PDB file of C-alpha atoms in Angstrom:
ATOM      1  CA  UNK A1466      14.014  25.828  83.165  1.00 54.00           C
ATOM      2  CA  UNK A1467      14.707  29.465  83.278  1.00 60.00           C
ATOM      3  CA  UNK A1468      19.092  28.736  83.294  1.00 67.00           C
ATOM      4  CA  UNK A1469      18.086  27.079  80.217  1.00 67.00           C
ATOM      5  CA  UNK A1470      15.738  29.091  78.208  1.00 64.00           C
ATOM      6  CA  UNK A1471      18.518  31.637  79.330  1.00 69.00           C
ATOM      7  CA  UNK A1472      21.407  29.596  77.469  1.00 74.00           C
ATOM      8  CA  UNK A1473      19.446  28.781  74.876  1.00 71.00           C
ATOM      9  CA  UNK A1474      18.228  32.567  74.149  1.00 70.00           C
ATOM     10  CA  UNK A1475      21.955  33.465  74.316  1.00 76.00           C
ATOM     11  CA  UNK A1476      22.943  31.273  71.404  1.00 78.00           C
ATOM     12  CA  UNK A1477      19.775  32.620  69.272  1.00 74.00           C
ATOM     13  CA  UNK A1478      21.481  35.872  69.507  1.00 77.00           C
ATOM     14  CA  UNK A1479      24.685  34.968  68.602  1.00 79.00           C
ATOM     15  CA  UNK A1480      22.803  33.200  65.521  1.00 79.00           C
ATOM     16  CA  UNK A1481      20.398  35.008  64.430  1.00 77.00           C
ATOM     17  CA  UNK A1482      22.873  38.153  63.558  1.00 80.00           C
ATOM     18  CA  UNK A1483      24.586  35.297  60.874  1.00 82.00           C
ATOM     19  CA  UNK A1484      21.265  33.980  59.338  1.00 75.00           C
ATOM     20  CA  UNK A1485      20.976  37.561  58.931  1.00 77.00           C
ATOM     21  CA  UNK A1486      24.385  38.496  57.121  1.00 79.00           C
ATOM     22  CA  UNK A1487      23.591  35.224  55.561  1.00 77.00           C
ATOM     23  CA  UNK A1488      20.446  36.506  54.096  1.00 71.00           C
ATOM     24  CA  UNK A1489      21.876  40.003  53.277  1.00 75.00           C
ATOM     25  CA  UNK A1490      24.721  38.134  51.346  1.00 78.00           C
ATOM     26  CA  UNK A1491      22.906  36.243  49.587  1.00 73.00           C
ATOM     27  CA  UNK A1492      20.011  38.716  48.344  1.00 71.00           C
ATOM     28  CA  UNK A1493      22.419  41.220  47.228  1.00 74.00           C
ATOM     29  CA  UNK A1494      24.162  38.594  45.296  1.00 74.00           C
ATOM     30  CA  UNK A1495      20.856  36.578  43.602  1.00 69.00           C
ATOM     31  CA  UNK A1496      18.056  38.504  45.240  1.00 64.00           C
ATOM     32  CA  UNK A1497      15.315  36.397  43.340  1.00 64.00           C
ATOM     33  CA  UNK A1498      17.096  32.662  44.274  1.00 69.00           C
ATOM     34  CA  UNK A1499      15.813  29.893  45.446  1.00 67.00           C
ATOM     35  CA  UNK A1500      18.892  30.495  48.319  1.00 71.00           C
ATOM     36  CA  UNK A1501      17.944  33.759  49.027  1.00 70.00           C
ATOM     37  CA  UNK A1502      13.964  32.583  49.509  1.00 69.00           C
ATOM     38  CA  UNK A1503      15.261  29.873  52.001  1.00 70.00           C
ATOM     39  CA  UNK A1504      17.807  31.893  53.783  1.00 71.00           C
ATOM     40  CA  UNK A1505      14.959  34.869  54.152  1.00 71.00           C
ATOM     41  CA  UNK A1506      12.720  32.538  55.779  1.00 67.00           C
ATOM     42  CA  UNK A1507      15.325  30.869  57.939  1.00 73.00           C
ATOM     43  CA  UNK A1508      15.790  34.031  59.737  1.00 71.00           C
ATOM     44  CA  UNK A1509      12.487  34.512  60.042  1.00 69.00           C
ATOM     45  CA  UNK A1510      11.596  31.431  61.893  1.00 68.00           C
ATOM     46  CA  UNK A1511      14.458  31.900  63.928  1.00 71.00           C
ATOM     47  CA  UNK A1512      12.526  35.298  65.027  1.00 68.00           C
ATOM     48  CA  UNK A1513       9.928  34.046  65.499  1.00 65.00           C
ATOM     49  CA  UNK A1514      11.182  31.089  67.813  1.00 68.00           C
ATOM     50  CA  UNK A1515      13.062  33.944  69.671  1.00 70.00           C
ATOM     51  CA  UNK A1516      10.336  36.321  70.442  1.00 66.00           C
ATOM     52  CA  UNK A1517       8.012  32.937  71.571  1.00 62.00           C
ATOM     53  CA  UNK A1518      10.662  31.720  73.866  1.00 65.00           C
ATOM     54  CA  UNK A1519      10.847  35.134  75.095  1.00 68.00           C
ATOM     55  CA  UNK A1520       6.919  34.796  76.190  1.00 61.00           C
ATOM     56  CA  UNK A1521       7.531  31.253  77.705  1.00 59.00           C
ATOM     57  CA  UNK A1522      10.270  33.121  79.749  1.00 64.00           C
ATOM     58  CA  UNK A1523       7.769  35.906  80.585  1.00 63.00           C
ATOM     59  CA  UNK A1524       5.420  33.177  81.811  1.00 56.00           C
ATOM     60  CA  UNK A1525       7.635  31.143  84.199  1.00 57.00           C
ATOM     61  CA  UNK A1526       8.822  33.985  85.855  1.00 60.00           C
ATOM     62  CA  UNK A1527       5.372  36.413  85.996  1.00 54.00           C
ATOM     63  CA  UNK A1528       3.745  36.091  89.596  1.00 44.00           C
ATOM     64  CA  UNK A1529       0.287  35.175  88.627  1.00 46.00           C
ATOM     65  CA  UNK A1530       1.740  32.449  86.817  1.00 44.00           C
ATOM     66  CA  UNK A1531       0.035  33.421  83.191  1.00 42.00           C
ATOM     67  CA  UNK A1532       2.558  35.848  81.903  1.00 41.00           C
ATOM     68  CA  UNK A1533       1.829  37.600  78.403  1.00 42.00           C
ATOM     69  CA  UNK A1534      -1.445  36.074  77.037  1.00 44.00           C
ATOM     70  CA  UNK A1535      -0.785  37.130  73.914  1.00 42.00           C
ATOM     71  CA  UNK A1536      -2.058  34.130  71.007  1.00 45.00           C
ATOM     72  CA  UNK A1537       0.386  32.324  69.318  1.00 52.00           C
ATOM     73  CA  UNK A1538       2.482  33.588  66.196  1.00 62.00           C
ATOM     74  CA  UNK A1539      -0.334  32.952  63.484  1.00 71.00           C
ATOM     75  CA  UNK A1540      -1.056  34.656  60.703  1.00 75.00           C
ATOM     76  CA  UNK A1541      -4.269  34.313  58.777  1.00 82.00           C
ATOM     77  CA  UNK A1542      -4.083  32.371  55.850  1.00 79.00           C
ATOM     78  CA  UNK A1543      -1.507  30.191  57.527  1.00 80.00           C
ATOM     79  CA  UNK A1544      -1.994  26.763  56.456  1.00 80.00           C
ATOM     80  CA  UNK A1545      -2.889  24.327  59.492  1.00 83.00           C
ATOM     81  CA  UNK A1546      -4.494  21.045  60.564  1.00 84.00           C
ATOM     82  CA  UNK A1547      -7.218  21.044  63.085  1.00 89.00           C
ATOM     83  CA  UNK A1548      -9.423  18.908  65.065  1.00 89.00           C
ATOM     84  CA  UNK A1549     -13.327  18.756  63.977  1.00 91.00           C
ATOM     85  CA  UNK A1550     -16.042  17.487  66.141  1.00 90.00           C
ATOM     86  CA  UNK A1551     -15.106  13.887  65.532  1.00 89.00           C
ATOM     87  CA  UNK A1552     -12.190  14.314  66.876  1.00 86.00           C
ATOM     88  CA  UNK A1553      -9.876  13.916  64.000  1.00 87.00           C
ATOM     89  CA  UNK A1554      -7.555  16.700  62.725  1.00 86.00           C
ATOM     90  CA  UNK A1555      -8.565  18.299  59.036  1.00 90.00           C
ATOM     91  CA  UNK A1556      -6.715  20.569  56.815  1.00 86.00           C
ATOM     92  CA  UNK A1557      -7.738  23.861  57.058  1.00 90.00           C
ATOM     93  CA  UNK A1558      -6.105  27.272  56.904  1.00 88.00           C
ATOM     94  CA  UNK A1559      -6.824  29.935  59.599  1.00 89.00           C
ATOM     95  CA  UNK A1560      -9.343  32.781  59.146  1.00 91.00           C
ATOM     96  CA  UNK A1561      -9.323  34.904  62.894  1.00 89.00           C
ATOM     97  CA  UNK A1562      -6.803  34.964  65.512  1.00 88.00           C
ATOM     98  CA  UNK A1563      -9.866  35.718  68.279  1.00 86.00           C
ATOM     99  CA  UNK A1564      -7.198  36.228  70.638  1.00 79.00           C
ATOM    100  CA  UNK A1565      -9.522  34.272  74.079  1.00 81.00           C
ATOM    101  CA  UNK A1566      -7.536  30.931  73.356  1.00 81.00           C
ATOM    102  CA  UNK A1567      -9.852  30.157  70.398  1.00 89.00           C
ATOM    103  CA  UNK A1568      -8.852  30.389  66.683  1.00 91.00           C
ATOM    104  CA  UNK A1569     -11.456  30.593  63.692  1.00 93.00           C
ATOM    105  CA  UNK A1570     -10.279  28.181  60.776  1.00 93.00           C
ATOM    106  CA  UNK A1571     -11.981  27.465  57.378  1.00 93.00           C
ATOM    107  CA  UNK A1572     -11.913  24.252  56.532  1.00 94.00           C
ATOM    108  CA  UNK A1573     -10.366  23.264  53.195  1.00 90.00           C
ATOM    109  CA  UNK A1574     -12.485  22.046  50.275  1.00 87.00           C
ATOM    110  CA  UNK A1575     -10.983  19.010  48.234  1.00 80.00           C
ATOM    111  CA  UNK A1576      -9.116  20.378  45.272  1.00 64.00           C
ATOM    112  CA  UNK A1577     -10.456  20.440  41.350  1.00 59.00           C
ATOM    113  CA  UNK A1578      -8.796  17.739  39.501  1.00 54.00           C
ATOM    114  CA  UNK A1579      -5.385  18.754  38.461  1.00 48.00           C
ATOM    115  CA  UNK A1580      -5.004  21.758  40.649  1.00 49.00           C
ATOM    116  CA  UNK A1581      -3.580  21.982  44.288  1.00 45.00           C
ATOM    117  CA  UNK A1582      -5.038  24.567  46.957  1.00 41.00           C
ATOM    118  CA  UNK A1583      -3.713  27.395  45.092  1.00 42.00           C
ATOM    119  CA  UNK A1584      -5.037  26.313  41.689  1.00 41.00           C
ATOM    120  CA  UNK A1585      -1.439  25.181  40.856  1.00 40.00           C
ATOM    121  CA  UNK A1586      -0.718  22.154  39.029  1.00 39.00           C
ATOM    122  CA  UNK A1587      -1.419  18.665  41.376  1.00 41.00           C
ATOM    123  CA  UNK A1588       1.474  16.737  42.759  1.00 43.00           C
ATOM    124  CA  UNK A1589       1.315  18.149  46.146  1.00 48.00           C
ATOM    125  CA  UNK A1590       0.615  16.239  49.344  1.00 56.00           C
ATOM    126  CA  UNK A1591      -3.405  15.403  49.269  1.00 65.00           C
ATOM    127  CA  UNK A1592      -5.674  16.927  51.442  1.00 75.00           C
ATOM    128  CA  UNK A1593      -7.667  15.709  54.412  1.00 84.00           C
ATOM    129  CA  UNK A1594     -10.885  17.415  54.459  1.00 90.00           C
ATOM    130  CA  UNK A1595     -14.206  17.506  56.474  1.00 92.00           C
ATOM    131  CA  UNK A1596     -16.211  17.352  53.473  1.00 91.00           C
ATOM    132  CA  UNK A1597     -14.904  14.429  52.187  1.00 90.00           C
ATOM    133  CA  UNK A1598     -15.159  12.586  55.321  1.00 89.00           C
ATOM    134  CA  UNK A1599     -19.440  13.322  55.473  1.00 91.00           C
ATOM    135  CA  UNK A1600     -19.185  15.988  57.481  1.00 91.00           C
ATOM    136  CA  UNK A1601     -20.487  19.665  56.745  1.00 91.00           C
ATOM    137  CA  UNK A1602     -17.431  21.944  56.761  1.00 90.00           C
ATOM    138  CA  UNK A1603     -19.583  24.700  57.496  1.00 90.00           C
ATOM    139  CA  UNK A1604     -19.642  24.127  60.889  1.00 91.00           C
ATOM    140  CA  UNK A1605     -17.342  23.772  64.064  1.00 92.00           C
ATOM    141  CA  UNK A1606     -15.226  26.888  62.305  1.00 93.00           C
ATOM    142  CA  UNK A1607     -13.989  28.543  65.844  1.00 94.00           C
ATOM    143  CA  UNK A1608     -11.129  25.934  67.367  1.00 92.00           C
ATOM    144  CA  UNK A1609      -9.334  25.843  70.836  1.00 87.00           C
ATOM    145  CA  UNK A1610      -5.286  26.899  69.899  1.00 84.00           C
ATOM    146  CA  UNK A1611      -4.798  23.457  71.566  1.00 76.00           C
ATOM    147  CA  UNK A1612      -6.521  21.960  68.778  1.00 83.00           C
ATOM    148  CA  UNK A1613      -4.496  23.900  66.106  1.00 84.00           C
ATOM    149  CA  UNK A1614      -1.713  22.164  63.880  1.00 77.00           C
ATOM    150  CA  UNK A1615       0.242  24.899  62.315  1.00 73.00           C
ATOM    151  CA  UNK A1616       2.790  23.444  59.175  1.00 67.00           C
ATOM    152  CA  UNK A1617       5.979  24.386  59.415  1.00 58.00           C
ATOM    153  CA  UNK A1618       6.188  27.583  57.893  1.00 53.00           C
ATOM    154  CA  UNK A1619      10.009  26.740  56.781  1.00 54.00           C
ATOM    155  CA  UNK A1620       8.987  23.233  55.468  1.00 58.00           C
ATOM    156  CA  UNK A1621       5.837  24.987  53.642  1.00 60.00           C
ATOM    157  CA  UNK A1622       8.316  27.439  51.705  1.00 60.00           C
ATOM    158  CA  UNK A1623      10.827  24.794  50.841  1.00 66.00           C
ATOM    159  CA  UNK A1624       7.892  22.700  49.166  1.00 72.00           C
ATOM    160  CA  UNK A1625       6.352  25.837  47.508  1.00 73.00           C
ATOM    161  CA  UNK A1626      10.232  26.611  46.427  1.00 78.00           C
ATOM    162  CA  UNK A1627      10.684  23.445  44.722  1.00 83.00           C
ATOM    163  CA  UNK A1628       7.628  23.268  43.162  1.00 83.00           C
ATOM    164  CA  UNK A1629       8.111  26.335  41.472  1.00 84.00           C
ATOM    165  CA  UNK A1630      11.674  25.454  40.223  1.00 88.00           C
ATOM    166  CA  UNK A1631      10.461  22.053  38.603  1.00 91.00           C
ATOM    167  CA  UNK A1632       8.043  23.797  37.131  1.00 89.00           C
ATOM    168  CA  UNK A1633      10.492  26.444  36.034  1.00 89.00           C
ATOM    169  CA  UNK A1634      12.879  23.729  34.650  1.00 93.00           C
ATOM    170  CA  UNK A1635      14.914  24.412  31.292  1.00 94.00           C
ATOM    171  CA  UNK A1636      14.188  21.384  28.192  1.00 95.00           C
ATOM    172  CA  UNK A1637      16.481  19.253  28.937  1.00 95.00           C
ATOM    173  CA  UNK A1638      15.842  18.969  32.437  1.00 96.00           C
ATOM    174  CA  UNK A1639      12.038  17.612  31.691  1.00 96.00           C
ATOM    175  CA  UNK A1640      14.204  14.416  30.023  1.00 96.00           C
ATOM    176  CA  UNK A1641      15.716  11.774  32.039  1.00 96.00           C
ATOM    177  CA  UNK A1642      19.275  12.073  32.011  1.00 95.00           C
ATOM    178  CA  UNK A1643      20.064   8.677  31.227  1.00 93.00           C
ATOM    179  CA  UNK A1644      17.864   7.785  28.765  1.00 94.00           C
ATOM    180  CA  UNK A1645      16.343  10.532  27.457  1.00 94.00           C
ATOM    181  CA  UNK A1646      12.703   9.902  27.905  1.00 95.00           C
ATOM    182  CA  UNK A1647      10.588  12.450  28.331  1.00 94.00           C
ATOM    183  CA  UNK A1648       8.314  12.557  31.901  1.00 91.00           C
ATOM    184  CA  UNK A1649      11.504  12.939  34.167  1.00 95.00           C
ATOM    185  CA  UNK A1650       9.496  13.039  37.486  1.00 94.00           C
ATOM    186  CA  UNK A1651      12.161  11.767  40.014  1.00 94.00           C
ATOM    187  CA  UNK A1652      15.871  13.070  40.603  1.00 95.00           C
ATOM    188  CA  UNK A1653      18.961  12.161  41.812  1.00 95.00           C
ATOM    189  CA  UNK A1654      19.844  14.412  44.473  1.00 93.00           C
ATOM    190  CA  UNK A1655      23.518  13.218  44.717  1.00 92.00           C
ATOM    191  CA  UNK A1656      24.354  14.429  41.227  1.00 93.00           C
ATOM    192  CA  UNK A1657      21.701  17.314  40.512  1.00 94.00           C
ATOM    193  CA  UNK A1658      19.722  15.272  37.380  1.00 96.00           C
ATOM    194  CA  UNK A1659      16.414  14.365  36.587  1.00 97.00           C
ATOM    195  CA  UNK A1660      15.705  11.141  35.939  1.00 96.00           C
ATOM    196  CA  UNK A1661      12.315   8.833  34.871  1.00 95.00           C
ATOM    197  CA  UNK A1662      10.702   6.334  36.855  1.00 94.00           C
ATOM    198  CA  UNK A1663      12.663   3.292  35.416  1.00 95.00           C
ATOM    199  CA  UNK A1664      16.116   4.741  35.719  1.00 95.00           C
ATOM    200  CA  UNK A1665      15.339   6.331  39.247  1.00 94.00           C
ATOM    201  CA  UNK A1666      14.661   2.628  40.259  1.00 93.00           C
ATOM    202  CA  UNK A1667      18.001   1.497  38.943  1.00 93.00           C
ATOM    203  CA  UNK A1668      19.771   4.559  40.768  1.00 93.00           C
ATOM    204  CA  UNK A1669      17.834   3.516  43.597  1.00 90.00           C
ATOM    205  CA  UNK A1670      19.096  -0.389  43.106  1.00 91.00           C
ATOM    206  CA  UNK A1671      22.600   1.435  43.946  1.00 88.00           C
ATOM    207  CA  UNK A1672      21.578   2.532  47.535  1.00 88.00           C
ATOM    208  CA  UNK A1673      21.320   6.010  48.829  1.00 85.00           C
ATOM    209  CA  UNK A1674      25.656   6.023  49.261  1.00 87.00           C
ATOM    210  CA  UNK A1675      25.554   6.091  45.492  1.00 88.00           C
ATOM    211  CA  UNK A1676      22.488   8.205  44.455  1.00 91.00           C
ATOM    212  CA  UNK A1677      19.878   9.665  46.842  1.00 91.00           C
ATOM    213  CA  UNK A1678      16.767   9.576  44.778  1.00 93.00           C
ATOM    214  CA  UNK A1679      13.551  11.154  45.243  1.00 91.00           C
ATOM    215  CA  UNK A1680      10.498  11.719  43.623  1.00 89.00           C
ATOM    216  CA  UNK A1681       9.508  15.497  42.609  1.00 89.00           C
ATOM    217  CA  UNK A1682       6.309  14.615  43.738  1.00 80.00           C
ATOM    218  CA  UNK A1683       5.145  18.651  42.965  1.00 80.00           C
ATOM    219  CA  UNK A1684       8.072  20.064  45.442  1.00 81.00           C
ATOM    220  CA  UNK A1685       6.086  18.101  48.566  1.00 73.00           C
ATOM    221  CA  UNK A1686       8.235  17.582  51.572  1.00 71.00           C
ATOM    222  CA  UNK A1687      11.336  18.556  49.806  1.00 80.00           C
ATOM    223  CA  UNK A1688      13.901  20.128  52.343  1.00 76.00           C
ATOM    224  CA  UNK A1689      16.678  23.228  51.561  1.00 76.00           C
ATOM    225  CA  UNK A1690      19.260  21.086  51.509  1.00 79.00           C
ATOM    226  CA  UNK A1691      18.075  19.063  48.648  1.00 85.00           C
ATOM    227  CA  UNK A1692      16.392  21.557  46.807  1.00 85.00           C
ATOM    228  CA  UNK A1693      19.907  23.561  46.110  1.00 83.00           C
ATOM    229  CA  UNK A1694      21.387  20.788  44.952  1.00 87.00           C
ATOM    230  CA  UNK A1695      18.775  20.878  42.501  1.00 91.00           C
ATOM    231  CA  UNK A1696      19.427  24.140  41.777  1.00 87.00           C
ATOM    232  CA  UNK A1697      23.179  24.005  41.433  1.00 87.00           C
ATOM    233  CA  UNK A1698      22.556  20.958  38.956  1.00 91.00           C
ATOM    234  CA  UNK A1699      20.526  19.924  35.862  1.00 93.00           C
ATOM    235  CA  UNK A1700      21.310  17.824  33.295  1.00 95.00           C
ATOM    236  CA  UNK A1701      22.964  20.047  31.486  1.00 94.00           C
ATOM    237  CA  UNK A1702      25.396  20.313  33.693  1.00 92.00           C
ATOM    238  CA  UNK A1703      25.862  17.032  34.688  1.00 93.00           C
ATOM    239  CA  UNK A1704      26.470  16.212  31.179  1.00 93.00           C
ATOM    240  CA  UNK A1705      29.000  18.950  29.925  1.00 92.00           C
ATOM    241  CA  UNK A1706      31.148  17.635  33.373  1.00 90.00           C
ATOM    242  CA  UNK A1707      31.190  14.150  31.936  1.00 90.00           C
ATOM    243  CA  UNK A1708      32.714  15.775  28.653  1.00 91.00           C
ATOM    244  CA  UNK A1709      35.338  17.104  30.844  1.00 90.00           C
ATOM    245  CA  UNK A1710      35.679  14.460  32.511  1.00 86.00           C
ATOM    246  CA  UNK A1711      36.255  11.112  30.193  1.00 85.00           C
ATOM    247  CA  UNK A1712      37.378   8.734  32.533  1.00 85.00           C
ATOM    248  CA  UNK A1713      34.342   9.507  34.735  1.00 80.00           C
ATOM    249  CA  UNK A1714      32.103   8.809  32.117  1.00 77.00           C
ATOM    250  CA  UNK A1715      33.740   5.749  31.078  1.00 81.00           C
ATOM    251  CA  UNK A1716      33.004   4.478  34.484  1.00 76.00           C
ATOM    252  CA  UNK A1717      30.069   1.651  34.234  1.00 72.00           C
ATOM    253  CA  UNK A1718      27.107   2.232  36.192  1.00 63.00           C
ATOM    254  CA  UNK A1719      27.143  -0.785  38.048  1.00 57.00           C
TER     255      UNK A1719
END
């Protein structure tokens, strides 16, 4: 276990200097990108991982067997899922780190019509909550770390991330590519467009090899990967290659 965590350690630091130059590259370059956001918080994970391996390591080799004691890597505010006296796990974000194995959460409140948990426009993932399950989310507040769900702090910032550049698109980009309707909720990954329901299910009738299609679905459980295609498209674009580009455009959709 130790030759392992040993190995593995080794490659972090042969990584985490690139994530770095990768991040320094890319702020000095577009500081305020969605890229730089995403490349920030790669390296920061990757940190993070490091330094909690490096307590793992601690622990297998220490004498008494418990190594450094010191809670987990969370940060108040951190959004989490835990487990209530029923049993079941809740959304909640966490108040205390109390630092005896034990972590004080408050328990999330459903959201006002429209608005997510930060008051932001709805379209995010729904939320599990004690209250709307009959129980009384006043209670039951301090949780074993066992019991503790923390989200992915990478995955979190990708969602927030794409949220905020659908709802920072240009005109044309809030009217499906295709047709032109207004309400373009879904995209096509594969080329960078927006697209509305209808056409997304006749990109989708082409299968995933043709156009990846996904729902914007308020930025919810989109990845990096996807999101700078996004970013590097639009419609606009799209469209002023097909002017470049006749025979491409001549090409039938099916």
């Amino acid at each position: 276990l130790v030759a392992g965590l040993e190995t593995h350690l080794a490659g972090e630091q042969a990584r985490i200097p690139t994530l770095a130059a990768n991040y320094a590259s890319r702020a000095a370059s577009l500081p305020s990108s969605v890229a730089a956001a995403v490349a920030h918080e790669r390296l920061s994970c990757a940190l993070s991982d490091a330094r909690h391996l490096c307590r793992l390591a601690t622990s297998v080799v220490s004498r008494d067997g418990r190594g450094d004691d010191r809670p987990l890597d969370v940060a108040p505010g951190q959004l989490c899922r835990a487990r209530w006296m029923d049993g079941k796990f809740y959304d909640a974000s966490v108040h205390r780190v109390l630092g005896d194995g034990n972590i004080m959460v408050n328990w999330l409140r459903p959201r006002p019509a429209g608005c997510d948990a930060g008051g932001a426009a709805a379209g995010s993932a729904p939320l599990i909550t004690v209250s709307e399950a009959g129980g009384d989310d006043s209670l039951h507040r301090i949780v074993s770390e066992s019991d503790v769900q923390l989200r992915s702090l990478a995955g979190q910032l990708d969602s927030d991330l794409a949220r905020e550049l659908f709802e920072r698109r240009p005109p044309e980009d809030l009217h499906c590519v295709d047709c032109g309707a207004e309400g373009a909720d879904w995209a096509s990954v594969s080329f960078g467009v927006y697209l509305c329901r209808p056409c997304a299910r006749e990109h989708r009738s082409f299968g995933p090899r043709v156009s990846y299609v996904r729902e914007l679905a308020g930025g919810h459980g989109w990845g990096a990967q996807d999101l700078q295609c996004m970013e590097l498209g639009g419609n606009a674009s799209f469209l002023a290659f097909l002017e470049q580009h006749p025979a491409v455009k001549a090409v039938p959709l099916a």
